[in-house]
Amino acid sequence: MARALGAPKFACTQTHPAASGRQRGAMDRIRIVGGERLTGTIPISGAKNATLPLMIASMLTEDTLILDNVPHLADVGLLQRILGNHGVDIMIAGKRPGENGDKGRTLHISAKRIVDTTAPYELVSRMRASFWVVAPLVARMGEAKVSMPGGCAIGTRPVDLLIMALEKLGTDIEIEGGYVIARAKKGLRGGEFKFPKVTVSGTHTAIMAAALARGTTVIENAAREPEIGDVADCLNKMGAKISGAGTSRIVIEGVDKLHGARHSVLPDRIETGTYAFAVAMTGGNVLLQNARPELLQAGLDVLERTGTTVTPTNEGIRIARNGAGLAPVDVTTAPFPGFPTDLQAQLMALMTRAKGTSHITETIFENRFMHVQELVRLGARIQLDGQTATVEGVARLKGAPVMATDLRASVSLVIAGLAAEGETTINRVYHLDRGFERLEDKLSACGAAIERISD
Ligand code: UD1
């Protein structure tokens, strides 16, 4: 049964399942008929990668934290369940069933009483970021027992640096039966350390723990991702004393207690980049509403090098490409402010149609090339050599059934499908639902022929 959208080539059958309050099926598929240009406005949601640590940071206080502009995503729902296990109450205001407004939802999060300091394998293994609960639990309760996250489709993704940071802040760590047991019975104390490698997860963990540690913490070689700055802003509203977030040296004066606050999640720069690349792929002219160029300068620079026009406006960012072809680009992923690994797959999809050969090198995660074989099924010419993909642009892609393998890989297949001749069906859409809110609604409103199908 089809259950979306008034796109040009499909009849509109039902409202979106998230809007109508129904569960989205794990086996849903996305069907796209390529070739439509994108024209119109796409509202950009709040950032998933800020929402998750912000929700986790709520455990640092017994007061209520109110988060606005929260995206409606499967990962947010899953984290809600995980936090519920620790005794955190989350009340969701905002969109009602049937509403499809562009504003995000509002979460009232109360961790008045932490009832359990254990995060079990069954939950942590389903979402890696939930491992980060270790920081607020040990900071506030003096103990935490959190399962190691285990394997992940895009590489090994260890947690050694998170553990290192906690140890530097006075935590005793034991590893037993696949669990990290963290103890700081007399409370955490500030410390100075340098991450040997830039890590977003390590930096989030260190900031949350240090916020309630006795004394001063200095983190060198900290991640500079905008989501780190957003979490630090929110913690400062809660009474923390954090300076330098957004630079590679963050200084935190620990405080005894944090209090409630209200914070609006910053716009999702990866969603922004994804739709920007989609418009570059199909041609057209789209306003990415609420998008902020400074969150994504490296991505936008690359887009301009391909011949796409990028215009910041008061409302967001306008992306336009006329009939001219796409120029190939050579890009290497890097920590912020470099080109984000979370846009690597989408860029590769775009480059499959470039006039010439491009090279894309992945430096953050090994094994983040699972989209390559699927793009090849659509007619792309891609050679992999270690961490570098050489993409030889082709005149046309041809629709085919493909399989989504992780969040960003799956959306790269959507981008390719939008430009492929004929029909592309993307299976395992639950990956997309983890990180893209109302993707098919947003694209079909701009003229794409895309719909969700559930059997
Ligand atoms: C976060 C983002 C993810 C993004 C990534 C890089 C969230 C929920 N996820 O992931 O979307 O792709 O940043 O921008 O915000 N590493 C270690 N030891 C550690 C921790 C990390 O070796 O203890 C390595 C990783 O294997 C990787 C690199 O450091 O090679 C970067 O990892 P990190 O920045 O921590 O990524 P995540 O926080 O997992």
PDB file of C-alpha atoms and ligand atoms in Angstrom, residues 48-49 52 128-129 132 157-162 197-202 225 341-342 364-365 368, ligand 1:
ATOM      1  CA  LYS A  48      19.622  14.935  15.305  1.00  0.00           C
ATOM      2  CA  ASN A  49      23.242  15.021  16.420  1.00  0.00           C
ATOM      3  CA  LEU A  52      20.617  13.250  21.248  1.00  0.00           C
ATOM      4  CA  ARG A 128      25.569   4.070  19.841  1.00  0.00           C
ATOM      5  CA  ALA A 129      25.059   7.597  21.163  1.00  0.00           C
ATOM      6  CA  TRP A 132      27.033   8.761  26.418  1.00  0.00           C
ATOM      7  CA  ARG A 157      33.839   2.954  16.441  1.00  0.00           C
ATOM      8  CA  PRO A 158      35.586   2.291  19.770  1.00  0.00           C
ATOM      9  CA  VAL A 159      34.899   4.099  23.067  1.00  0.00           C
ATOM     10  CA  ASP A 160      38.483   4.114  24.439  1.00  0.00           C
ATOM     11  CA  LEU A 161      38.760   7.908  24.263  1.00  0.00           C
ATOM     12  CA  LEU A 162      35.494   8.416  26.143  1.00  0.00           C
ATOM     13  CA  LYS A 197      42.283  12.209  17.925  1.00  0.00           C
ATOM     14  CA  VAL A 198      39.387  14.586  17.355  1.00  0.00           C
ATOM     15  CA  THR A 199      36.269  12.879  18.678  1.00  0.00           C
ATOM     16  CA  VAL A 200      32.735  14.216  18.864  1.00  0.00           C
ATOM     17  CA  SER A 201      31.584  11.508  21.260  1.00  0.00           C
ATOM     18  CA  GLY A 202      34.651  11.959  23.480  1.00  0.00           C
ATOM     19  CA  GLU A 225      31.431  20.480  15.564  1.00  0.00           C
ATOM     20  CA  THR A 341      31.916  12.385   6.805  1.00  0.00           C
ATOM     21  CA  ASP A 342      28.129  12.459   7.205  1.00  0.00           C
ATOM     22  CA  ILE A 364      36.973   9.455   9.784  1.00  0.00           C
ATOM     23  CA  PHE A 365      35.462   5.982   9.575  1.00  0.00           C
ATOM     24  CA  ARG A 368      31.966   3.844   5.268  1.00  0.00           C
TER      25      ARG A 368
HETATM   26  C1  UD1 B   1      29.497  11.632  15.657  1.00  0.00           C
HETATM   27  C2  UD1 B   1      28.191  11.726  14.936  1.00  0.00           C
HETATM   28  C3  UD1 B   1      28.318  11.064  13.570  1.00  0.00           C
HETATM   29  C4  UD1 B   1      29.484  11.670  12.823  1.00  0.00           C
HETATM   30  C5  UD1 B   1      30.758  11.661  13.661  1.00  0.00           C
HETATM   31  C6  UD1 B   1      31.917  12.391  13.016  1.00  0.00           C
HETATM   32  C7  UD1 B   1      26.425  11.737  16.624  1.00  0.00           C
HETATM   33  C8  UD1 B   1      25.308  10.984  17.246  1.00  0.00           C
HETATM   34  N1  UD1 B   1      27.155  11.048  15.683  1.00  0.00           N
HETATM   35  O1  UD1 B   1      29.804  10.255  15.814  1.00  0.00           O
HETATM   36  O2  UD1 B   1      27.109  11.267  12.863  1.00  0.00           O
HETATM   37  O3  UD1 B   1      29.705  10.894  11.666  1.00  0.00           O
HETATM   38  O4  UD1 B   1      30.512  12.269  14.925  1.00  0.00           O
HETATM   39  O5  UD1 B   1      31.593  13.728  12.792  1.00  0.00           O
HETATM   40  O6  UD1 B   1      26.664  12.905  16.903  1.00  0.00           O
HETATM   41  N2  UD1 B   1      37.187   7.193  18.053  1.00  0.00           N
HETATM   42  C9  UD1 B   1      38.106   6.429  18.749  1.00  0.00           C
HETATM   43  N3  UD1 B   1      37.894   6.208  20.075  1.00  0.00           N
HETATM   44  C10 UD1 B   1      36.834   6.734  20.733  1.00  0.00           C
HETATM   45  C11 UD1 B   1      35.897   7.529  20.028  1.00  0.00           C
HETATM   46  C12 UD1 B   1      36.100   7.752  18.692  1.00  0.00           C
HETATM   47  O7  UD1 B   1      39.059   5.935  18.169  1.00  0.00           O
HETATM   48  O8  UD1 B   1      36.705   6.497  21.948  1.00  0.00           O
HETATM   49  C13 UD1 B   1      37.399   7.429  16.620  1.00  0.00           C
HETATM   50  C14 UD1 B   1      36.259   6.861  15.754  1.00  0.00           C
HETATM   51  O9  UD1 B   1      36.458   5.487  15.480  1.00  0.00           O
HETATM   52  C15 UD1 B   1      36.352   7.724  14.526  1.00  0.00           C
HETATM   53  C16 UD1 B   1      36.791   9.077  15.089  1.00  0.00           C
HETATM   54  O10 UD1 B   1      37.358   8.823  16.366  1.00  0.00           O
HETATM   55  O11 UD1 B   1      37.366   7.248  13.664  1.00  0.00           O
HETATM   56  C17 UD1 B   1      35.668  10.074  15.228  1.00  0.00           C
HETATM   57  O12 UD1 B   1      34.658   9.538  16.056  1.00  0.00           O
HETATM   58  P1  UD1 B   1      33.641  10.479  16.815  1.00  0.00           P
HETATM   59  O13 UD1 B   1      33.897  11.895  16.410  1.00  0.00           O
HETATM   60  O14 UD1 B   1      33.671  10.161  18.260  1.00  0.00           O
HETATM   61  O15 UD1 B   1      32.249  10.079  16.161  1.00  0.00           O
HETATM   62  P2  UD1 B   1      30.883   9.784  16.893  1.00  0.00           P
HETATM   63  O16 UD1 B   1      30.710  10.680  18.077  1.00  0.00           O
HETATM   64  O17 UD1 B   1      30.718   8.322  17.038  1.00  0.00           O
END
